[in-house]
Amino acid sequence: MKPKNQRLTLALLAIVAVVGAALLAMSALKDQAAYFYTPSDAARDHVAPGQAVRLGGMVDKGSLKRSKDGVTIDFVVSDGSASVPVRFAGIVPSLFREGSGVVADGRFDAQGTFVADQILAKHDERYMPPQVEGAMHKSGSLK
Amino acid sequence: MIAEAGLAALWLGAALCVLQLVVAILVVRGDETANGLVRPVAAAQAVLTCLAFGLLILLFVRVDLSVLLVAENDHSEKPFLYRFAGAWGNHEGSMLMWVSILAVAGAAVALLEKRLEERTLIATLGGQAAIGIGFYAFPLFASNPFARLNPSPAEGQGLNPLLQDPGLAFHPPTLYLGYVGLSIAFSFAIGALVTRDVGPAFARAMRPWVLGAWIFLTLGITAGSYWAYYELGWGGWWFWDPVENASLMPWLAATALLHSVTVLATRDGLRAWTVMLAVVAFSMSMIGTFLVRSGILTSVHAFAVDPRRGSFLLALLALYIGGALALFALRVGTVREGSRFDAVSREGALVLNNLLLTVVLGIVLVGTLYPLIAEALSGAKISVGPPYFNSAAGPLALILVAVMGAGPMMRWRREELGVIARRMAPATALVVFALVAVKLVLPPMGLLPFLGLALAFGVALASVAPLWGRNLRRTPLFTYGMVIAHLGIAVSLMGMACDSAFTREKLVAVAVGDSVPVGPFTVKLASVAPNFGENWESMQASLEIRRGNGAMFVLEPQARAYWSPPTETGESAISTRLDGQLYTVLGKQNDDGRWQLRLWWKPFVTFIWLGGALVAIGGALALLGRILRDVRAKKREHEAAYA
């Protein structure tokens, strides 16, 4: 390489790398970023099955069922106007209960059930995740 | 009285900081009369700030509930360690610790740095003072840790139980030493730009400081990862949580800086780039502080804060990063072009290392900030999780590790492709062999763990290759440091690949007396009984575990309930073996009386943190080597002068 061009080449290389990274990041973001939905949003927008989303709302009273294996639970999340059935296998956070707010990460299956990988809930009275608070405001359960 | 004395000390420190900046500006502009003033002022400022921080700790230890911060975060029934460390387990206290470390870093430069040209040094201390003023203003005007509460309550509200862990005593100070230590690199860059003194001597003076901050960052991240692993009870060691990213980004920038500063020191290349990286590295620290401390993120680190503080931090961020970049743009023309090198050379490999690190940094930065920006612009609530980071940054990280294996085998300036191919042959052969062996022998796994595992073996071999054929006793200490740090990366990669490829997980509900197999173990729930601690009660399971027909051992995971503030946490119980860890979590009791148990067998997961520790040890050896060489050189000079 001609020494004269070295600085230029380095600069070009850096620019190509940065642009490449930006493109890579953008395409990955488009595929992987999980949007936040309330049950009414989900009903309106017809979220594709398998796409990572975050669902927030209230756990319907009387909807919580534990299956025979003892660790899988089914419940219904609603926001007053629409509701979504949710399934989760795992240990739920301590303040997860019927009639209170919840945010779940996961995806819809082909039958329209939301399969959650992770459940977020209020840790305690003082440490409330903003997402949960936002969801509860959005669904009108926190006034 | 203690609180008032603390506040007074903080104000005095701030005043000295302003003085330090003014005098530094005068000296740099040619007024030599006040030359001797800057160093003592920097030292005095550090003493005052540390005094203020010490007094805050005293208030917490004595549980002085007439102070608002203590009343909100302390509790008289807390164990001593958590009253002590609780001083920085909250927003105001942690920002005061930030300022203290900043002042101590400045004082360390003022007292210890002897090699830098005097005017550049004074300009550097001026830069440090300029950062200091903003971060003094923050506690003084926006979050006073010493504010009184009248009337004082009968009892404090206690500390978030997740933070009640011995890790709290070490993790934040370590990470802050790294974060704030990078301010020195930033100030060096500012100083050198101001006095137009960017060159090998400047790089040699800056290197130990960067190395020091980087060691603490490495330790802090490694410890933080292990803390999240055992405390959260989710079995994962890295969640791509924005707070974790906030510590990873300065580390990536500092790692790049560490390598480019070496090129500048040894070969006088990459001048402007190194200065830029020094600015970027500390900017990442400040962005991290903003993300973590402004309250816009959700995590155990985000203490409840009011939004004005976020705006204050954002303004500081814009001021410092913008100011530094403006200075860079103005002065970059005066930075002479460094010496040249071939594309295939040690420098070339280091440039590639820097580019890849920067790109990974960019990917992490975009993923971390995107949800915040999207919400600010369109109100859309988005979360960006592990799938994005793994798929975007993972492949680049593997390429980076491969370059890391090859780089140290190259000569400076120019290298023949044939020669380097020959030197790389054993490592390359090992990678190919490992690829085939893993494919044939081990169960199928994902592409990234598969490539990572095979690469880790080759890179482990390649990283010790620089010692090959050398006189081991005459090899300088910092070469050993590099070898060990690179080996640490390979070891860590091996742990990550094994963890994601071989982990066995069981989530079950069992009655007392039932057994569950997980990996090579059989776990029997022997009993569940209540248990008490100083400020909590719990249900504690007794798990009787056997590996094959081996001896029985017991693990006791707990489901804990803290009284103040009332919170439930799961305390995992972990058994560490030579070849991995068995990780157990106790869940809730179902209505039918069965207990939920979550069990993981994680082969070689310990390698992740072992590797991190090796990286830090390698850094420490390199630092020691540099310091010893300096001391010896000075001694020789001294002897020569009197011979």
PDB file of N, CA and C in Angstrom, chain B residues 228-257:
ATOM      1  N   ALA B 228     -25.031 -11.150  39.842  1.00  0.00           N
ATOM      2  CA  ALA B 228     -26.337 -11.304  39.195  1.00  0.00           C
ATOM      3  C   ALA B 228     -26.678 -12.780  39.067  1.00  0.00           C
ATOM      4  N   TYR B 229     -25.648 -13.583  38.803  1.00  0.00           N
ATOM      5  CA  TYR B 229     -25.825 -15.025  38.614  1.00  0.00           C
ATOM      6  C   TYR B 229     -26.368 -15.678  39.877  1.00  0.00           C
ATOM      7  N   TYR B 230     -25.746 -15.413  41.026  1.00  0.00           N
ATOM      8  CA  TYR B 230     -26.211 -16.158  42.203  1.00  0.00           C
ATOM      9  C   TYR B 230     -27.315 -15.443  42.954  1.00  0.00           C
ATOM     10  N   GLU B 231     -27.424 -14.119  42.820  1.00  0.00           N
ATOM     11  CA  GLU B 231     -28.395 -13.387  43.626  1.00  0.00           C
ATOM     12  C   GLU B 231     -29.777 -13.354  42.972  1.00  0.00           C
ATOM     13  N   LEU B 232     -29.827 -13.240  41.651  1.00  0.00           N
ATOM     14  CA  LEU B 232     -31.127 -13.125  41.001  1.00  0.00           C
ATOM     15  C   LEU B 232     -31.846 -14.471  40.898  1.00  0.00           C
ATOM     16  N   GLY B 233     -31.085 -15.560  40.940  1.00  0.00           N
ATOM     17  CA  GLY B 233     -31.710 -16.875  40.916  1.00  0.00           C
ATOM     18  C   GLY B 233     -32.308 -17.246  39.574  1.00  0.00           C
ATOM     19  N   TRP B 234     -31.820 -16.646  38.492  1.00  0.00           N
ATOM     20  CA  TRP B 234     -32.332 -16.977  37.162  1.00  0.00           C
ATOM     21  C   TRP B 234     -31.384 -17.878  36.385  1.00  0.00           C
ATOM     22  N   GLY B 235     -30.245 -18.208  36.990  1.00  0.00           N
ATOM     23  CA  GLY B 235     -29.316 -19.121  36.346  1.00  0.00           C
ATOM     24  C   GLY B 235     -28.502 -18.519  35.221  1.00  0.00           C
ATOM     25  N   GLY B 236     -28.752 -17.250  34.879  1.00  0.00           N
ATOM     26  CA  GLY B 236     -27.995 -16.613  33.803  1.00  0.00           C
ATOM     27  C   GLY B 236     -26.871 -15.773  34.370  1.00  0.00           C
ATOM     28  N   TRP B 237     -25.857 -15.502  33.554  1.00  0.00           N
ATOM     29  CA  TRP B 237     -24.711 -14.726  34.051  1.00  0.00           C
ATOM     30  C   TRP B 237     -24.599 -13.390  33.337  1.00  0.00           C
ATOM     31  N   TRP B 238     -25.363 -13.180  32.286  1.00  0.00           N
ATOM     32  CA  TRP B 238     -25.332 -11.893  31.593  1.00  0.00           C
ATOM     33  C   TRP B 238     -26.693 -11.714  30.930  1.00  0.00           C
ATOM     34  N   PHE B 239     -27.373 -10.595  31.201  1.00  0.00           N
ATOM     35  CA  PHE B 239     -28.752 -10.459  30.736  1.00  0.00           C
ATOM     36  C   PHE B 239     -28.909  -9.363  29.684  1.00  0.00           C
ATOM     37  N   TRP B 240     -27.793  -8.712  29.297  1.00  0.00           N
ATOM     38  CA  TRP B 240     -27.859  -7.574  28.391  1.00  0.00           C
ATOM     39  C   TRP B 240     -28.816  -6.527  28.941  1.00  0.00           C
ATOM     40  N   ASP B 241     -28.863  -6.453  30.244  1.00  0.00           N
ATOM     41  CA  ASP B 241     -29.617  -5.435  30.935  1.00  0.00           C
ATOM     42  C   ASP B 241     -28.899  -4.104  30.682  1.00  0.00           C
ATOM     43  N   PRO B 242     -29.633  -3.007  30.509  1.00  0.00           N
ATOM     44  CA  PRO B 242     -28.969  -1.736  30.210  1.00  0.00           C
ATOM     45  C   PRO B 242     -27.894  -1.360  31.221  1.00  0.00           C
ATOM     46  N   VAL B 243     -28.111  -1.762  32.476  1.00  0.00           N
ATOM     47  CA  VAL B 243     -27.114  -1.424  33.488  1.00  0.00           C
ATOM     48  C   VAL B 243     -25.829  -2.225  33.276  1.00  0.00           C
ATOM     49  N   GLU B 244     -25.990  -3.482  32.862  1.00  0.00           N
ATOM     50  CA  GLU B 244     -24.794  -4.263  32.544  1.00  0.00           C
ATOM     51  C   GLU B 244     -24.090  -3.655  31.336  1.00  0.00           C
ATOM     52  N   ASN B 245     -24.882  -3.277  30.337  1.00  0.00           N
ATOM     53  CA  ASN B 245     -24.291  -2.659  29.154  1.00  0.00           C
ATOM     54  C   ASN B 245     -23.556  -1.374  29.516  1.00  0.00           C
ATOM     55  N   ALA B 246     -24.109  -0.662  30.495  1.00  0.00           N
ATOM     56  CA  ALA B 246     -23.483   0.590  30.911  1.00  0.00           C
ATOM     57  C   ALA B 246     -22.087   0.354  31.466  1.00  0.00           C
ATOM     58  N   SER B 247     -21.836  -0.843  32.015  1.00  0.00           N
ATOM     59  CA  SER B 247     -20.478  -1.127  32.479  1.00  0.00           C
ATOM     60  C   SER B 247     -19.643  -1.759  31.373  1.00  0.00           C
ATOM     61  N   LEU B 248     -20.311  -2.447  30.445  1.00  0.00           N
ATOM     62  CA  LEU B 248     -19.568  -3.104  29.365  1.00  0.00           C
ATOM     63  C   LEU B 248     -19.025  -2.077  28.365  1.00  0.00           C
ATOM     64  N   MET B 249     -19.788  -1.018  28.095  1.00  0.00           N
ATOM     65  CA  MET B 249     -19.365  -0.058  27.068  1.00  0.00           C
ATOM     66  C   MET B 249     -18.056   0.650  27.419  1.00  0.00           C
ATOM     67  N   PRO B 250     -17.910   1.170  28.661  1.00  0.00           N
ATOM     68  CA  PRO B 250     -16.601   1.753  28.983  1.00  0.00           C
ATOM     69  C   PRO B 250     -15.483   0.719  28.896  1.00  0.00           C
ATOM     70  N   TRP B 251     -15.811  -0.529  29.245  1.00  0.00           N
ATOM     71  CA  TRP B 251     -14.771  -1.566  29.187  1.00  0.00           C
ATOM     72  C   TRP B 251     -14.327  -1.796  27.747  1.00  0.00           C
ATOM     73  N   LEU B 252     -15.275  -1.879  26.826  1.00  0.00           N
ATOM     74  CA  LEU B 252     -14.916  -2.072  25.414  1.00  0.00           C
ATOM     75  C   LEU B 252     -14.046  -0.910  24.929  1.00  0.00           C
ATOM     76  N   ALA B 253     -14.461   0.314  25.261  1.00  0.00           N
ATOM     77  CA  ALA B 253     -13.686   1.485  24.833  1.00  0.00           C
ATOM     78  C   ALA B 253     -12.312   1.487  25.488  1.00  0.00           C
ATOM     79  N   ALA B 254     -12.258   1.138  26.780  1.00  0.00           N
ATOM     80  CA  ALA B 254     -10.975   1.147  27.482  1.00  0.00           C
ATOM     81  C   ALA B 254     -10.058   0.055  26.941  1.00  0.00           C
ATOM     82  N   THR B 255     -10.640  -1.092  26.569  1.00  0.00           N
ATOM     83  CA  THR B 255      -9.832  -2.164  25.983  1.00  0.00           C
ATOM     84  C   THR B 255      -9.227  -1.690  24.664  1.00  0.00           C
ATOM     85  N   ALA B 256     -10.045  -1.033  23.842  1.00  0.00           N
ATOM     86  CA  ALA B 256      -9.528  -0.491  22.585  1.00  0.00           C
ATOM     87  C   ALA B 256      -8.433   0.531  22.865  1.00  0.00           C
ATOM     88  N   LEU B 257      -8.673   1.396  23.844  1.00  0.00           N
ATOM     89  CA  LEU B 257      -7.702   2.439  24.189  1.00  0.00           C
ATOM     90  C   LEU B 257      -6.379   1.830  24.646  1.00  0.00           C
TER      91      LEU B 257
END
